[in-house]
C-alpha cells in the first residue's frame, strides 16, 4: 500500500468522525500490520499528516488526532485545518540539520570500516573516534585522554548504566535537581535507593541545602544539568559550579554533569564542572542528539578509572557496543571540521530564536505570570498565575492554535507543581514566535477573566 492511500484513509476517518480530536492513532507497528505495509510506509504517512497539522506526536506516547480550528482555517491537502504553532516538540531545528554532510560521512565510514562490520567492535567505542572526541572536548574545556572516554548509545544509556552501577563510595542515595527531564524521572522511578530533590530556581541552587543533603543523606551521586537546564533553561554560574564540586569532594559524593547542550554555549568563560575537578569526582556526560540528528543515538561519558570495569561490564550486557557505522560517521564528521561549522551555525540560530522568545515573553505575558530561560538553548518554562493549572491552560491554548507542554511530570512527587508550562523554541519558525507567545498571553488573560466571572457569579 502506498503511503498516500494511508493518508487519505485516515483523513476520511477523521472527516467521518471515526477518529476524533485527541484520539490516539495506532502505533507504527500496529498500523503497518493493519494496512499490510512496511513500517517505513506508515512513518511516511504519519509524517505527511503531521506536516498537514492533522496529527501531532507526543514523545514516548504516540500520535494523536489534532484539534480542528473553531475559527480561522487554512486549506491544506483538501482539508481545512488550523495552523498550529508547536512549542511542545523539542527536537533540533530540522531545517538546519546537516543531512547531506552526514550522509557523506556515513558513506565514508562504510568504506573505512567495511571489514570491521563483520566482527564485534570495542565496547568502549572506536579508538579513533575517542581520539576525535578528546580533541573536540578540549573546545568545551574538558581535558581528558581518550582512555577515559566511553562511547554510549545516547547519553540516556550512560545515565541508565550509572544509576545501577556500584560506586567506590559504597552509597546508594541520589540527589537530583528539581525539576529534571523526563528521561531521568523514568530512570529513577524504580530505583532501589532513596532519591532526594533540590529546587533549581532563578537565583540558582541553595548550596547550604545541598551541603546538608551531601552531609546527612549517604549520597552516591548528585545529578545536574549544568548548562541550558531542561526544562527551565537555566545555567549554573562558574562560582556555583566550583562550590558544588568543592562540596562533592568534601563529602565523598560523585557528580554526574549532563552537558547535553554544552556545544551551544558560545561563551568561552563558561567552564563545565568537570574543569573544576582535579579529583575525578565529576563524571561528564554528553549527547549529540539535540545539536545534530536524534536518530544518531551517540553520546559519551568521561569516567574515573575506578568505574571502568563495572561500566564496561554493564555496557556489554546492554548492547555489547554502540553501532559501528554511526561511530565511524561521527568520527569523519568531527575529523573533517564539518561539526565545528555546523555548531557555529546552530549557535546563531538558537540564540536568535531565544532572543525573540524572551522579548515576546516580556511584551505579551500578563501580570502574575513569570518565565524562565536564557538567551540560548532549547527550553523555557512559563509559571502561570496561582489560580490556573497547566493542563487546563494547555488544553485551552491548543484551541487557540498553540501547543505547549506541561512540566508536572518533570518533578518528583513531593516537589510537583501544577502551574508550569514547558516550551521549546527549537522547531518554531522565527516569524511564528511572537504570534505564538501573543496567543499564549491572550489565552492566559482569557482564562483569568473566566475565573473572575465565575467567582463573581458565585458571590451574587
Tab-separated table of C-alpha atoms in Angstrom:
chain	number	residue	atom	x	y	z
A	1	UNK	CA	0.000	0.000	0.000
A	2	UNK	CA	1.278	3.486	-0.886
A	3	UNK	CA	1.624	5.982	1.949
A	4	UNK	CA	-0.760	8.376	0.143
A	5	UNK	CA	-3.535	5.782	0.452
A	6	UNK	CA	-2.990	5.562	4.213
A	7	UNK	CA	-3.112	9.357	4.452
A	8	UNK	CA	-6.391	9.531	2.539
A	9	UNK	CA	-7.985	6.720	4.533
A	10	UNK	CA	-7.102	8.313	7.873
A	11	UNK	CA	-8.281	11.740	6.682
A	12	UNK	CA	-11.601	10.209	5.651
A	13	UNK	CA	-11.975	8.555	9.060
A	14	UNK	CA	-11.355	11.938	10.702
A	15	UNK	CA	-13.926	13.571	8.432
A	16	UNK	CA	-16.495	10.851	9.215
A	17	UNK	CA	-15.923	11.229	12.954
A	18	UNK	CA	-14.429	7.766	13.379
A	19	UNK	CA	-11.228	9.379	14.643
A	20	UNK	CA	-11.931	12.415	16.794
A	21	UNK	CA	-9.593	15.172	18.068
A	22	UNK	CA	-7.418	13.786	20.849
A	23	UNK	CA	-7.835	10.147	19.760
A	24	UNK	CA	-4.628	8.133	19.726
A	25	UNK	CA	-3.604	6.580	16.415
A	26	UNK	CA	-2.291	3.019	16.161
A	27	UNK	CA	1.424	2.616	16.826
A	28	UNK	CA	3.765	2.335	13.834
A	29	UNK	CA	3.868	-1.434	14.272
A	30	UNK	CA	0.087	-1.789	14.675
A	31	UNK	CA	-0.613	0.424	11.663
A	32	UNK	CA	1.872	-1.492	9.499
A	33	UNK	CA	0.050	-4.712	10.367
A	34	UNK	CA	-3.404	-3.189	9.826
A	35	UNK	CA	-2.530	-1.665	6.450
A	36	UNK	CA	-0.369	-4.635	5.400
A	37	UNK	CA	2.631	-2.457	4.604
A	38	UNK	CA	6.115	-1.698	5.882
A	39	UNK	CA	6.789	0.439	8.937
A	40	UNK	CA	8.584	2.958	6.729
A	41	UNK	CA	5.372	3.458	4.747
A	42	UNK	CA	3.443	4.197	7.950
A	43	UNK	CA	6.169	6.533	9.183
A	44	UNK	CA	5.976	8.437	5.896
A	45	UNK	CA	2.171	8.623	6.098
A	46	UNK	CA	2.227	9.883	9.680
A	47	UNK	CA	4.905	12.433	8.771
A	48	UNK	CA	2.659	13.756	5.978
A	49	UNK	CA	-0.336	14.004	8.313
A	50	UNK	CA	1.850	15.786	10.849
A	51	UNK	CA	3.045	18.191	8.152
A	52	UNK	CA	-0.603	18.988	7.373
A	53	UNK	CA	-1.217	19.507	11.120
A	54	UNK	CA	-3.857	16.766	11.179
A	55	UNK	CA	-1.998	14.749	13.810
A	56	UNK	CA	0.693	15.505	16.357
A	57	UNK	CA	3.317	13.421	18.131
A	58	UNK	CA	3.796	13.138	21.884
A	59	UNK	CA	7.290	11.843	22.783
A	60	UNK	CA	7.247	8.361	24.365
A	61	UNK	CA	3.471	8.188	23.889
A	62	UNK	CA	2.461	8.152	20.227
A	63	UNK	CA	0.467	10.060	17.596
A	64	UNK	CA	-2.837	11.827	18.223
A	65	UNK	CA	-5.521	13.445	16.070
A	66	UNK	CA	-5.152	17.231	16.151
A	67	UNK	CA	-7.992	19.560	17.131
A	68	UNK	CA	-9.878	21.377	14.380
A	69	UNK	CA	-9.980	25.138	14.440
A	70	UNK	CA	-13.187	26.812	15.628
A	71	UNK	CA	-12.250	29.936	13.725
A	72	UNK	CA	-9.700	30.969	11.048
A	73	UNK	CA	-8.781	27.928	8.976
A	74	UNK	CA	-6.268	27.042	6.310
A	75	UNK	CA	-6.747	24.656	3.438
A	76	UNK	CA	-4.044	22.004	3.285
A	77	UNK	CA	-4.270	18.933	1.122
A	78	UNK	CA	-8.020	19.364	0.673
A	79	UNK	CA	-8.744	19.562	4.412
A	80	UNK	CA	-9.490	22.663	6.433
A	81	UNK	CA	-7.179	22.668	9.430
A	82	UNK	CA	-5.797	25.213	11.790
A	83	UNK	CA	-2.167	26.277	11.673
A	84	UNK	CA	-0.739	25.100	14.987
A	85	UNK	CA	2.338	26.760	16.456
A	86	UNK	CA	4.129	23.944	18.251
A	87	UNK	CA	6.190	24.914	21.309
A	88	UNK	CA	5.987	21.376	22.720
A	89	UNK	CA	8.175	19.335	20.385
A	90	UNK	CA	11.826	19.756	21.342
A	91	UNK	CA	13.836	18.130	18.576
A	92	UNK	CA	16.550	20.093	16.785
A	93	UNK	CA	15.624	22.555	14.044
A	94	UNK	CA	15.068	20.247	11.065
A	95	UNK	CA	15.836	22.958	8.532
A	96	UNK	CA	19.342	23.314	9.977
A	97	UNK	CA	20.254	19.633	10.147
A	98	UNK	CA	23.333	18.503	8.159
A	99	UNK	CA	21.652	15.674	6.233
A	100	UNK	CA	23.830	15.708	3.128
A	101	UNK	CA	27.070	16.270	5.014
A	102	UNK	CA	26.334	13.408	7.365
A	103	UNK	CA	25.275	11.148	4.511
A	104	UNK	CA	28.719	11.741	3.004
A	105	UNK	CA	30.267	10.826	6.369
A	106	UNK	CA	28.211	7.623	6.528
A	107	UNK	CA	29.401	6.638	3.056
A	108	UNK	CA	32.993	7.310	4.085
A	109	UNK	CA	32.515	5.257	7.262
A	110	UNK	CA	31.245	2.300	5.222
A	111	UNK	CA	34.400	2.430	3.108
A	112	UNK	CA	36.673	2.914	6.107
A	113	UNK	CA	35.169	0.169	8.272
A	114	UNK	CA	33.805	-2.294	5.707
A	115	UNK	CA	35.832	-5.202	7.112
A	116	UNK	CA	35.077	-4.343	10.749
A	117	UNK	CA	31.335	-4.649	10.166
A	118	UNK	CA	31.708	-8.448	10.172
A	119	UNK	CA	33.028	-8.538	13.750
A	120	UNK	CA	32.120	-7.060	17.117
A	121	UNK	CA	33.709	-3.721	17.911
A	122	UNK	CA	35.306	-2.334	21.071
A	123	UNK	CA	32.852	-1.948	23.936
A	124	UNK	CA	34.410	1.366	24.936
A	125	UNK	CA	33.981	2.753	21.424
A	126	UNK	CA	36.243	3.074	18.400
A	127	UNK	CA	39.704	4.218	19.493
A	128	UNK	CA	39.910	6.574	16.502
A	129	UNK	CA	36.547	8.154	17.404
A	130	UNK	CA	37.586	8.575	21.035
A	131	UNK	CA	40.682	10.405	19.846
A	132	UNK	CA	38.497	12.832	17.870
A	133	UNK	CA	36.146	13.203	20.837
A	134	UNK	CA	39.054	14.071	23.133
A	135	UNK	CA	40.090	16.812	20.713
A	136	UNK	CA	36.536	18.112	20.488
A	137	UNK	CA	36.077	18.114	24.268
A	138	UNK	CA	39.052	20.441	24.668
A	139	UNK	CA	36.948	23.120	22.972
A	140	UNK	CA	34.470	22.676	25.845
A	141	UNK	CA	37.231	22.885	28.488
A	142	UNK	CA	37.019	19.162	29.153
A	143	UNK	CA	40.599	17.931	29.108
A	144	UNK	CA	40.769	14.160	29.199
A	145	UNK	CA	42.735	11.387	27.479
A	146	UNK	CA	40.838	9.120	25.052
A	147	UNK	CA	41.269	6.255	27.524
A	148	UNK	CA	38.740	7.871	29.892
A	149	UNK	CA	36.098	8.396	27.192
A	150	UNK	CA	33.322	5.804	26.789
A	151	UNK	CA	31.055	5.929	23.735
A	152	UNK	CA	27.419	5.191	24.567
A	153	UNK	CA	24.214	4.713	22.595
A	154	UNK	CA	22.854	8.117	23.560
A	155	UNK	CA	23.509	9.903	26.847
A	156	UNK	CA	20.376	8.272	28.292
A	157	UNK	CA	22.190	4.935	28.166
A	158	UNK	CA	25.078	6.374	30.179
A	159	UNK	CA	22.646	7.571	32.863
A	160	UNK	CA	20.845	4.220	32.891
A	161	UNK	CA	24.097	2.312	33.420
A	162	UNK	CA	25.491	4.717	36.018
A	163	UNK	CA	22.369	4.698	38.186
A	164	UNK	CA	22.649	0.956	38.816
A	165	UNK	CA	26.458	0.842	38.938
A	166	UNK	CA	28.203	0.332	42.285
A	167	UNK	CA	30.296	3.412	43.102
A	168	UNK	CA	33.524	3.382	45.160
A	169	UNK	CA	31.887	5.407	47.947
A	170	UNK	CA	29.604	2.427	48.607
A	171	UNK	CA	26.428	4.529	48.763
A	172	UNK	CA	23.010	4.226	47.112
A	173	UNK	CA	21.110	7.503	47.501
A	174	UNK	CA	20.829	10.078	44.707
A	175	UNK	CA	20.246	13.844	44.638
A	176	UNK	CA	18.674	15.412	41.537
A	177	UNK	CA	17.695	18.940	40.567
A	178	UNK	CA	14.017	19.826	40.572
A	179	UNK	CA	12.566	19.842	38.036
A	180	UNK	CA	14.525	17.398	35.877
A	181	UNK	CA	13.975	15.991	32.382
A	182	UNK	CA	11.515	13.147	31.822
A	183	UNK	CA	14.199	10.609	30.930
A	184	UNK	CA	15.794	10.938	34.354
A	185	UNK	CA	12.434	10.788	36.114
A	186	UNK	CA	11.706	7.482	34.351
A	187	UNK	CA	15.089	6.034	35.307
A	188	UNK	CA	14.544	6.953	38.951
A	189	UNK	CA	11.012	5.557	39.092
A	190	UNK	CA	12.056	2.035	40.012
A	191	UNK	CA	15.351	2.832	41.710
A	192	UNK	CA	16.024	0.939	44.933
A	193	UNK	CA	17.749	3.715	46.878
A	194	UNK	CA	16.306	6.993	48.113
A	195	UNK	CA	16.059	9.944	45.731
A	196	UNK	CA	16.251	13.484	47.097
A	197	UNK	CA	15.354	16.590	45.140
A	198	UNK	CA	16.729	20.101	45.384
A	199	UNK	CA	14.982	23.058	43.710
A	200	UNK	CA	16.750	24.772	40.815
A	201	UNK	CA	15.372	28.296	40.602
A	202	UNK	CA	16.180	31.650	39.045
A	203	UNK	CA	18.661	32.601	41.754
A	204	UNK	CA	20.408	29.267	41.415
A	205	UNK	CA	20.501	26.455	43.918
A	206	UNK	CA	20.504	26.621	47.713
A	207	UNK	CA	24.042	25.369	48.326
A	208	UNK	CA	23.502	25.223	52.088
A	209	UNK	CA	20.643	22.809	51.483
A	210	UNK	CA	22.761	20.843	49.010
A	211	UNK	CA	25.547	20.568	51.586
A	212	UNK	CA	23.087	19.258	54.177
A	213	UNK	CA	21.966	16.547	51.753
A	214	UNK	CA	25.562	15.577	50.976
A	215	UNK	CA	26.430	15.502	54.680
A	216	UNK	CA	23.387	13.696	56.068
A	217	UNK	CA	21.836	11.514	53.346
A	218	UNK	CA	24.534	8.999	52.355
A	219	UNK	CA	24.613	10.294	48.757
A	220	UNK	CA	26.063	8.209	45.932
A	221	UNK	CA	25.910	10.955	43.319
A	222	UNK	CA	24.358	14.310	42.504
A	223	UNK	CA	22.875	14.682	39.008
A	224	UNK	CA	22.935	18.136	37.429
A	225	UNK	CA	22.426	19.700	34.010
A	226	UNK	CA	24.972	22.475	34.329
A	227	UNK	CA	24.077	24.402	31.151
A	228	UNK	CA	20.705	25.021	29.457
A	229	UNK	CA	18.764	23.015	32.001
A	230	UNK	CA	15.705	21.072	30.859
A	231	UNK	CA	13.053	22.418	31.400
A	232	UNK	CA	13.986	25.802	32.913
A	233	UNK	CA	16.761	26.806	30.505
A	234	UNK	CA	18.931	28.000	33.406
A	235	UNK	CA	22.712	27.580	33.597
A	236	UNK	CA	24.800	27.440	36.775
A	237	UNK	CA	27.304	30.242	37.277
A	238	UNK	CA	31.003	29.357	37.334
A	239	UNK	CA	31.093	30.185	41.051
A	240	UNK	CA	28.186	27.827	41.780
A	241	UNK	CA	29.840	25.056	39.776
A	242	UNK	CA	33.084	25.411	41.724
A	243	UNK	CA	31.253	25.343	45.061
A	244	UNK	CA	29.276	22.239	44.093
A	245	UNK	CA	32.497	20.440	43.177
A	246	UNK	CA	34.084	21.500	46.481
A	247	UNK	CA	31.103	20.098	48.388
A	248	UNK	CA	31.286	16.843	46.437
A	249	UNK	CA	34.965	16.466	47.252
A	250	UNK	CA	34.410	17.303	50.926
A	251	UNK	CA	31.623	14.758	51.433
A	252	UNK	CA	32.832	11.965	49.124
A	253	UNK	CA	29.961	12.433	46.658
A	254	UNK	CA	30.225	11.924	42.902
A	255	UNK	CA	28.685	14.391	40.440
A	256	UNK	CA	27.157	13.385	37.111
A	257	UNK	CA	27.337	16.500	34.960
A	258	UNK	CA	24.975	16.250	31.989
A	259	UNK	CA	26.280	18.762	29.456
A	260	UNK	CA	23.925	17.721	26.658
A	261	UNK	CA	23.810	21.252	25.189
A	262	UNK	CA	27.305	22.452	26.025
A	263	UNK	CA	28.134	22.855	22.339
A	264	UNK	CA	25.616	25.703	22.089
A	265	UNK	CA	27.374	27.781	24.746
A	266	UNK	CA	29.342	30.396	22.831
A	267	UNK	CA	30.924	31.937	25.950
A	268	UNK	CA	34.460	30.512	26.363
A	269	UNK	CA	34.479	31.675	30.006
A	270	UNK	CA	31.659	29.277	30.950
A	271	UNK	CA	33.536	26.212	32.134
A	272	UNK	CA	31.838	22.890	32.855
A	273	UNK	CA	32.056	21.460	36.367
A	274	UNK	CA	34.491	18.866	35.038
A	275	UNK	CA	37.068	21.644	34.555
A	276	UNK	CA	36.895	22.438	38.296
A	277	UNK	CA	37.580	18.880	39.408
A	278	UNK	CA	41.131	17.539	39.697
A	279	UNK	CA	39.997	14.682	41.971
A	280	UNK	CA	37.901	12.720	39.455
A	281	UNK	CA	34.624	13.255	41.308
A	282	UNK	CA	32.820	14.666	38.247
A	283	UNK	CA	31.514	12.228	35.639
A	284	UNK	CA	30.955	14.150	32.414
A	285	UNK	CA	28.108	13.018	30.129
A	286	UNK	CA	27.372	14.495	26.719
A	287	UNK	CA	24.943	13.883	23.870
A	288	UNK	CA	24.970	14.764	20.177
A	289	UNK	CA	21.200	14.325	19.700
A	290	UNK	CA	19.988	17.852	20.424
A	291	UNK	CA	22.578	19.585	18.248
A	292	UNK	CA	22.622	17.065	15.397
A	293	UNK	CA	20.349	14.178	14.496
A	294	UNK	CA	18.394	12.483	17.328
A	295	UNK	CA	18.462	9.253	15.347
A	296	UNK	CA	22.253	9.234	15.600
A	297	UNK	CA	21.915	7.903	19.176
A	298	UNK	CA	25.503	8.539	20.203
A	299	UNK	CA	26.840	10.124	23.339
A	300	UNK	CA	29.822	9.844	25.631
A	301	UNK	CA	30.790	9.586	29.266
A	302	UNK	CA	34.126	10.591	30.782
A	303	UNK	CA	34.704	8.300	33.759
A	304	UNK	CA	37.270	7.924	36.532
A	305	UNK	CA	39.425	4.805	36.344
A	306	UNK	CA	37.693	3.189	39.335
A	307	UNK	CA	34.405	2.945	37.390
A	308	UNK	CA	35.928	1.493	34.222
A	309	UNK	CA	35.491	-2.230	34.831
A	310	UNK	CA	31.937	-2.054	36.151
A	311	UNK	CA	30.789	0.327	33.423
A	312	UNK	CA	32.207	-1.820	30.606
A	313	UNK	CA	30.513	-4.910	32.052
A	314	UNK	CA	27.189	-3.085	32.213
A	315	UNK	CA	27.647	-1.698	28.695
A	316	UNK	CA	28.408	-5.175	27.320
A	317	UNK	CA	25.259	-6.531	28.938
A	318	UNK	CA	23.182	-3.673	27.499
A	319	UNK	CA	24.189	-3.767	23.822
A	320	UNK	CA	27.822	-5.021	23.515
A	321	UNK	CA	28.854	-1.808	21.745
A	322	UNK	CA	27.306	1.244	20.118
A	323	UNK	CA	26.627	0.966	16.352
A	324	UNK	CA	29.878	0.891	14.409
A	325	UNK	CA	28.682	2.822	11.358
A	326	UNK	CA	27.326	5.775	13.312
A	327	UNK	CA	30.524	5.857	15.355
A	328	UNK	CA	32.550	5.924	12.155
A	329	UNK	CA	30.360	8.612	10.605
A	330	UNK	CA	30.687	10.834	13.685
A	331	UNK	CA	34.440	10.313	13.596
A	332	UNK	CA	34.579	11.527	9.980
A	333	UNK	CA	32.237	14.432	10.783
A	334	UNK	CA	34.449	15.647	13.638
A	335	UNK	CA	37.706	14.962	11.800
A	336	UNK	CA	36.657	16.929	8.704
A	337	UNK	CA	35.721	20.091	10.620
A	338	UNK	CA	32.085	19.857	9.474
A	339	UNK	CA	30.849	19.573	13.055
A	340	UNK	CA	32.560	22.829	14.071
A	341	UNK	CA	30.933	24.653	11.139
A	342	UNK	CA	27.541	23.150	11.971
A	343	UNK	CA	27.748	24.131	15.649
A	344	UNK	CA	28.689	27.699	14.752
A	345	UNK	CA	25.538	27.903	12.639
A	346	UNK	CA	23.364	26.298	15.326
A	347	UNK	CA	24.550	28.727	17.999
A	348	UNK	CA	23.416	31.656	15.872
A	349	UNK	CA	20.050	30.054	15.088
A	350	UNK	CA	19.164	29.210	18.683
A	351	UNK	CA	20.415	32.487	20.095
A	352	UNK	CA	18.238	34.372	17.587
A	353	UNK	CA	15.210	32.242	18.448
A	354	UNK	CA	15.791	32.631	22.182
A	355	UNK	CA	16.131	36.412	21.950
A	356	UNK	CA	12.843	36.604	20.026
A	357	UNK	CA	11.187	34.373	22.626
A	358	UNK	CA	12.390	36.340	25.653
A	359	UNK	CA	11.335	39.627	24.043
A	360	UNK	CA	7.893	38.194	23.258
A	361	UNK	CA	7.516	36.973	26.850
A	362	UNK	CA	8.193	40.451	28.212
A	363	UNK	CA	5.810	42.019	25.735
A	364	UNK	CA	2.821	39.679	25.861
A	365	UNK	CA	2.604	37.692	29.115
A	366	UNK	CA	0.123	39.163	31.632
A	367	UNK	CA	0.985	40.330	35.167
A	368	UNK	CA	1.222	37.469	37.631
A	369	UNK	CA	2.880	35.253	35.021
A	370	UNK	CA	6.630	34.621	35.143
A	371	UNK	CA	9.030	32.803	32.859
A	372	UNK	CA	12.450	31.174	32.886
A	373	UNK	CA	15.165	30.682	30.307
A	374	UNK	CA	18.195	32.318	28.795
A	375	UNK	CA	19.292	33.812	25.506
A	376	UNK	CA	20.326	30.445	24.124
A	377	UNK	CA	19.389	26.798	24.391
A	378	UNK	CA	16.186	24.842	23.861
A	379	UNK	CA	13.914	25.119	26.853
A	380	UNK	CA	11.966	27.618	28.935
A	381	UNK	CA	9.014	27.479	31.300
A	382	UNK	CA	6.045	29.741	31.946
A	383	UNK	CA	4.833	29.840	35.552
A	384	UNK	CA	1.114	30.558	35.489
A	385	UNK	CA	-0.810	32.740	37.959
A	386	UNK	CA	-1.673	30.770	41.101
A	387	UNK	CA	-5.321	30.272	40.128
A	388	UNK	CA	-4.521	28.432	36.874
A	389	UNK	CA	-3.414	24.862	36.223
A	390	UNK	CA	-1.063	23.875	33.423
A	391	UNK	CA	-3.154	21.055	31.954
A	392	UNK	CA	-6.248	23.233	31.628
A	393	UNK	CA	-4.130	26.017	30.145
A	394	UNK	CA	-2.505	23.663	27.617
A	395	UNK	CA	-5.923	22.393	26.502
A	396	UNK	CA	-7.252	25.951	26.229
A	397	UNK	CA	-4.223	27.144	24.256
A	398	UNK	CA	-4.474	24.236	21.817
A	399	UNK	CA	-7.902	25.529	20.817
A	400	UNK	CA	-6.229	28.884	20.157
A	401	UNK	CA	-3.736	27.238	17.793
A	402	UNK	CA	-0.736	26.902	20.128
A	403	UNK	CA	0.645	23.664	21.510
A	404	UNK	CA	2.682	23.754	24.739
A	405	UNK	CA	3.931	21.117	27.150
A	406	UNK	CA	3.241	20.789	30.845
A	407	UNK	CA	6.008	20.322	33.414
A	408	UNK	CA	4.099	18.380	36.075
A	409	UNK	CA	5.724	15.058	35.161
A	410	UNK	CA	9.223	16.557	35.435
A	411	UNK	CA	9.058	16.728	39.235
A	412	UNK	CA	9.464	14.172	41.980
A	413	UNK	CA	6.091	13.701	43.744
A	414	UNK	CA	6.947	15.872	46.754
A	415	UNK	CA	8.083	18.760	44.514
A	416	UNK	CA	5.282	18.577	41.948
A	417	UNK	CA	3.903	21.846	40.570
A	418	UNK	CA	0.630	22.056	38.672
A	419	UNK	CA	1.013	25.536	37.199
A	420	UNK	CA	4.113	25.281	34.993
A	421	UNK	CA	4.161	25.087	31.182
A	422	UNK	CA	7.243	23.881	29.309
A	423	UNK	CA	8.122	25.408	25.949
A	424	UNK	CA	10.798	24.742	23.376
A	425	UNK	CA	11.548	27.206	20.632
A	426	UNK	CA	13.719	24.807	18.653
A	427	UNK	CA	11.257	23.936	15.869
A	428	UNK	CA	9.196	27.120	15.756
A	429	UNK	CA	9.883	29.392	12.802
A	430	UNK	CA	11.199	32.831	13.746
A	431	UNK	CA	8.154	34.553	12.238
A	432	UNK	CA	5.778	32.497	14.424
A	433	UNK	CA	7.470	33.014	17.798
A	434	UNK	CA	5.889	36.359	18.696
A	435	UNK	CA	2.400	35.451	17.352
A	436	UNK	CA	2.581	32.228	19.342
A	437	UNK	CA	3.505	33.947	22.603
A	438	UNK	CA	0.892	36.647	21.951
A	439	UNK	CA	-1.727	33.894	21.657
A	440	UNK	CA	-0.467	32.334	24.895
A	441	UNK	CA	-0.712	35.680	26.685
A	442	UNK	CA	-4.225	36.248	25.341
A	443	UNK	CA	-5.244	32.726	26.331
A	444	UNK	CA	-3.990	33.188	29.900
A	445	UNK	CA	-5.850	36.511	30.184
A	446	UNK	CA	-8.983	34.853	28.864
A	447	UNK	CA	-8.778	32.082	31.464
A	448	UNK	CA	-8.211	34.628	34.243
A	449	UNK	CA	-11.290	36.592	33.116
A	450	UNK	CA	-13.375	33.432	33.080
A	451	UNK	CA	-12.325	32.584	36.634
A	452	UNK	CA	-13.109	36.123	37.776
A	453	UNK	CA	-16.564	35.922	36.193
A	454	UNK	CA	-17.245	32.573	37.865
A	455	UNK	CA	-16.257	33.937	41.278
A	456	UNK	CA	-18.482	36.989	40.716
A	457	UNK	CA	-21.475	34.792	39.850
A	458	UNK	CA	-20.858	32.598	42.911
A	459	UNK	CA	-20.848	35.630	45.230
A	460	UNK	CA	-24.007	37.106	43.723
